[in-house]
PDB file of C-alpha atoms and ligand atoms in Angstrom:
ATOM      1  CA  MET A   1     -94.250 195.560 105.019  1.00 96.00           C
ATOM      2  CA  VAL A   2     -94.842 197.375 108.616  1.00 98.00           C
ATOM      3  CA  LYS A   3     -92.354 197.656 111.301  1.00 98.00           C
ATOM      4  CA  ILE A   4     -92.805 195.292 114.657  1.00 98.00           C
ATOM      5  CA  THR A   5     -90.267 195.951 117.107  1.00 98.00           C
ATOM      6  CA  PHE A   6     -89.159 192.630 119.705  1.00 98.00           C
ATOM      7  CA  ILE A   7     -87.747 192.915 123.498  1.00 98.00           C
ATOM      8  CA  GLN A   8     -85.717 190.977 124.920  1.00 98.00           C
ATOM      9  CA  PRO A   9     -85.864 190.087 128.332  1.00 97.00           C
ATOM     10  CA  ASP A  10     -82.269 191.296 128.866  1.00 97.00           C
ATOM     11  CA  GLY A  11     -83.834 194.535 126.975  1.00 98.00           C
ATOM     12  CA  SER A  12     -82.266 194.262 124.276  1.00 98.00           C
ATOM     13  CA  GLN A  13     -84.501 195.081 120.919  1.00 97.00           C
ATOM     14  CA  VAL A  14     -84.858 193.918 117.315  1.00 97.00           C
ATOM     15  CA  SER A  15     -86.987 195.446 114.686  1.00 98.00           C
ATOM     16  CA  VAL A  16     -87.950 193.806 111.797  1.00 98.00           C
ATOM     17  CA  ASP A  17     -90.252 194.145 108.596  1.00 98.00           C
ATOM     18  CA  ALA A  18     -93.782 192.192 109.214  1.00 98.00           C
ATOM     19  CA  LYS A  19     -95.414 191.284 105.814  1.00 98.00           C
ATOM     20  CA  VAL A  20     -99.478 192.770 105.670  1.00 98.00           C
ATOM     21  CA  GLY A  21    -101.363 189.483 106.658  1.00 98.00           C
ATOM     22  CA  GLY A  22     -98.982 186.820 107.757  1.00 98.00           C
ATOM     23  CA  THR A  23     -98.545 187.202 111.649  1.00 98.00           C
ATOM     24  CA  VAL A  24     -96.419 188.095 114.204  1.00 98.00           C
ATOM     25  CA  MET A  25     -95.200 184.935 114.919  1.00 98.00           C
ATOM     26  CA  GLU A  26     -94.222 184.546 111.376  1.00 98.00           C
ATOM     27  CA  ALA A  27     -92.555 188.298 111.124  1.00 98.00           C
ATOM     28  CA  ALA A  28     -90.115 186.650 114.016  1.00 98.00           C
ATOM     29  CA  VAL A  29     -88.983 183.357 112.778  1.00 98.00           C
ATOM     30  CA  ASN A  30     -88.552 185.049 109.513  1.00 97.00           C
ATOM     31  CA  ASN A  31     -86.294 187.087 111.220  1.00 97.00           C
ATOM     32  CA  MET A  32     -84.897 184.430 113.783  1.00 97.00           C
ATOM     33  CA  VAL A  33     -85.868 186.074 116.140  1.00 97.00           C
ATOM     34  CA  LYS A  34     -84.747 185.219 119.543  1.00 96.00           C
ATOM     35  CA  GLY A  35     -87.055 183.543 122.108  1.00 97.00           C
ATOM     36  CA  ILE A  36     -90.006 183.091 119.701  1.00 97.00           C
ATOM     37  CA  ASP A  37     -90.271 178.595 119.374  1.00 96.00           C
ATOM     38  CA  ALA A  38     -93.321 178.578 117.407  1.00 97.00           C
ATOM     39  CA  ASP A  39     -93.196 174.315 117.586  1.00 97.00           C
ATOM     40  CA  CYS A  40     -96.518 173.938 116.152  1.00 97.00           C
ATOM     41  CA  GLY A  41     -96.233 176.214 113.454  1.00 97.00           C
ATOM     42  CA  GLY A  42     -98.983 178.125 114.094  1.00 97.00           C
ATOM     43  CA  ALA A  43    -101.900 175.800 115.211  1.00 97.00           C
ATOM     44  CA  CYS A  44    -102.040 177.148 117.771  1.00 97.00           C
ATOM     45  CA  ALA A  45    -101.071 173.707 119.185  1.00 97.00           C
ATOM     46  CA  CYS A  46     -98.244 174.611 121.478  1.00 96.00           C
ATOM     47  CA  ALA A  47     -98.380 178.153 123.410  1.00 97.00           C
ATOM     48  CA  THR A  48     -93.921 178.219 122.360  1.00 98.00           C
ATOM     49  CA  CYS A  49     -94.508 181.813 120.113  1.00 98.00           C
ATOM     50  CA  HIS A  50     -95.600 183.462 123.201  1.00 98.00           C
ATOM     51  CA  VAL A  51     -95.291 187.019 123.300  1.00 98.00           C
ATOM     52  CA  TYR A  52     -96.840 190.106 125.382  1.00 98.00           C
ATOM     53  CA  ILE A  53     -98.146 193.158 123.895  1.00 97.00           C
ATOM     54  CA  SER A  54     -99.205 196.018 125.898  1.00 92.00           C
ATOM     55  CA  ASP A  55    -102.782 197.634 126.304  1.00 89.00           C
ATOM     56  CA  GLU A  56    -102.020 200.718 123.856  1.00 91.00           C
ATOM     57  CA  TRP A  57    -102.075 197.837 121.094  1.00 93.00           C
ATOM     58  CA  LYS A  58    -104.745 196.049 121.900  1.00 84.00           C
ATOM     59  CA  SER A  59    -107.147 198.276 120.109  1.00 85.00           C
ATOM     60  CA  LYS A  60    -105.292 197.871 117.150  1.00 92.00           C
ATOM     61  CA  LEU A  61    -106.166 193.894 117.688  1.00 94.00           C
ATOM     62  CA  GLN A  62    -108.288 191.591 116.891  1.00 91.00           C
ATOM     63  CA  ALA A  63    -109.257 189.848 120.182  1.00 93.00           C
ATOM     64  CA  PRO A  64    -108.437 186.317 120.825  1.00 95.00           C
ATOM     65  CA  GLU A  65    -110.365 183.481 119.912  1.00 96.00           C
ATOM     66  CA  THR A  66    -111.316 181.144 122.608  1.00 97.00           C
ATOM     67  CA  MET A  67    -108.754 178.428 120.949  1.00 97.00           C
ATOM     68  CA  GLU A  68    -105.491 181.043 121.931  1.00 98.00           C
ATOM     69  CA  SER A  69    -107.373 182.075 125.403  1.00 97.00           C
ATOM     70  CA  ASP A  70    -107.258 178.005 126.237  1.00 97.00           C
ATOM     71  CA  MET A  71    -103.767 177.503 124.628  1.00 97.00           C
ATOM     72  CA  LEU A  72    -102.579 180.441 126.731  1.00 97.00           C
ATOM     73  CA  GLU A  73    -103.038 178.623 129.512  1.00 96.00           C
ATOM     74  CA  TYR A  74     -99.687 176.521 129.218  1.00 96.00           C
ATOM     75  CA  ALA A  75     -97.302 179.219 128.194  1.00 96.00           C
ATOM     76  CA  HIS A  76     -95.031 180.667 130.652  1.00 95.00           C
ATOM     77  CA  GLU A  77     -96.311 182.564 132.731  1.00 95.00           C
ATOM     78  CA  PRO A  78     -99.588 184.451 131.335  1.00 96.00           C
ATOM     79  CA  ASP A  79    -100.797 188.056 132.337  1.00 95.00           C
ATOM     80  CA  GLU A  80    -103.318 190.367 131.117  1.00 93.00           C
ATOM     81  CA  SER A  81    -101.236 190.992 128.476  1.00 95.00           C
ATOM     82  CA  SER A  82    -100.100 187.480 126.871  1.00 97.00           C
ATOM     83  CA  ARG A  83    -100.967 186.573 122.970  1.00 97.00           C
ATOM     84  CA  LEU A  84     -99.777 183.468 121.008  1.00 98.00           C
ATOM     85  CA  SER A  85     -98.251 185.936 118.298  1.00 98.00           C
ATOM     86  CA  CYS A  86     -98.911 183.104 115.728  1.00 98.00           C
ATOM     87  CA  GLN A  87    -102.988 183.890 116.110  1.00 98.00           C
ATOM     88  CA  VAL A  88    -102.078 188.100 115.599  1.00 98.00           C
ATOM     89  CA  ARG A  89    -102.277 188.913 111.834  1.00 97.00           C
ATOM     90  CA  VAL A  90    -100.516 191.402 110.735  1.00 97.00           C
ATOM     91  CA  THR A  91    -102.784 195.056 109.956  1.00 97.00           C
ATOM     92  CA  ASN A  92    -101.248 198.010 108.369  1.00 96.00           C
ATOM     93  CA  GLU A  93    -102.527 199.881 111.024  1.00 95.00           C
ATOM     94  CA  MET A  94     -99.885 197.780 113.629  1.00 96.00           C
ATOM     95  CA  GLU A  95     -97.046 199.958 112.267  1.00 97.00           C
ATOM     96  CA  GLY A  96     -94.963 200.247 115.267  1.00 97.00           C
ATOM     97  CA  LEU A  97     -95.561 197.435 117.479  1.00 97.00           C
ATOM     98  CA  VAL A  98     -93.588 196.468 120.319  1.00 97.00           C
ATOM     99  CA  VAL A  99     -94.231 193.353 121.587  1.00 97.00           C
ATOM    100  CA  ARG A 100     -91.975 191.872 124.678  1.00 98.00           C
ATOM    101  CA  VAL A 101     -90.866 188.388 124.405  1.00 98.00           C
ATOM    102  CA  PRO A 102     -91.071 186.281 127.709  1.00 97.00           C
ATOM    103  CA  SER A 103     -88.201 184.628 129.537  1.00 96.00           C
ATOM    104  CA  GLN A 104     -88.786 181.519 128.493  1.00 94.00           C
ATOM    105  CA  GLN A 105     -91.309 179.890 126.621  1.00 95.00           C
ATOM    106  CA  SER A 106     -93.429 176.866 127.754  1.00 83.00           C
TER     107      SER A 106
HETATM  108 FE1  FES B 201     -97.633 176.840 118.546  1.00 82.89          FE
HETATM  109 FE2  FES B 201     -98.202 179.570 118.169  1.00 82.89          FE
HETATM  110  S1  FES B 201     -96.895 178.441 116.458  1.00 82.89           S
HETATM  111  S2  FES B 201     -99.205 177.957 119.252  1.00 82.89           S
END
């Protein structure tokens, strides 16, 4: 398990235990983190698991595949730090990861 902190748009934070090998989306949903809808259940087909992950963590994450990048176009206000949390697999190197939840999902 590694700790992941989710920051809501109002600044409130919640830290959860995430299973290594699972996804950031699963960690959010399993811990009832607000704002991660994950309507498609992780199939990279809805963009409602959109989150922002800062540059400092990028080197510890696998790069997005084309399918994720394409689907991010449907996310609400995507930017350079946008990821679909169902496509970000949790690794031991991600201990302490900080993830921002968008103000709304698409
Ligand atoms: Fe649907 Fe991530 S849960 S794209």
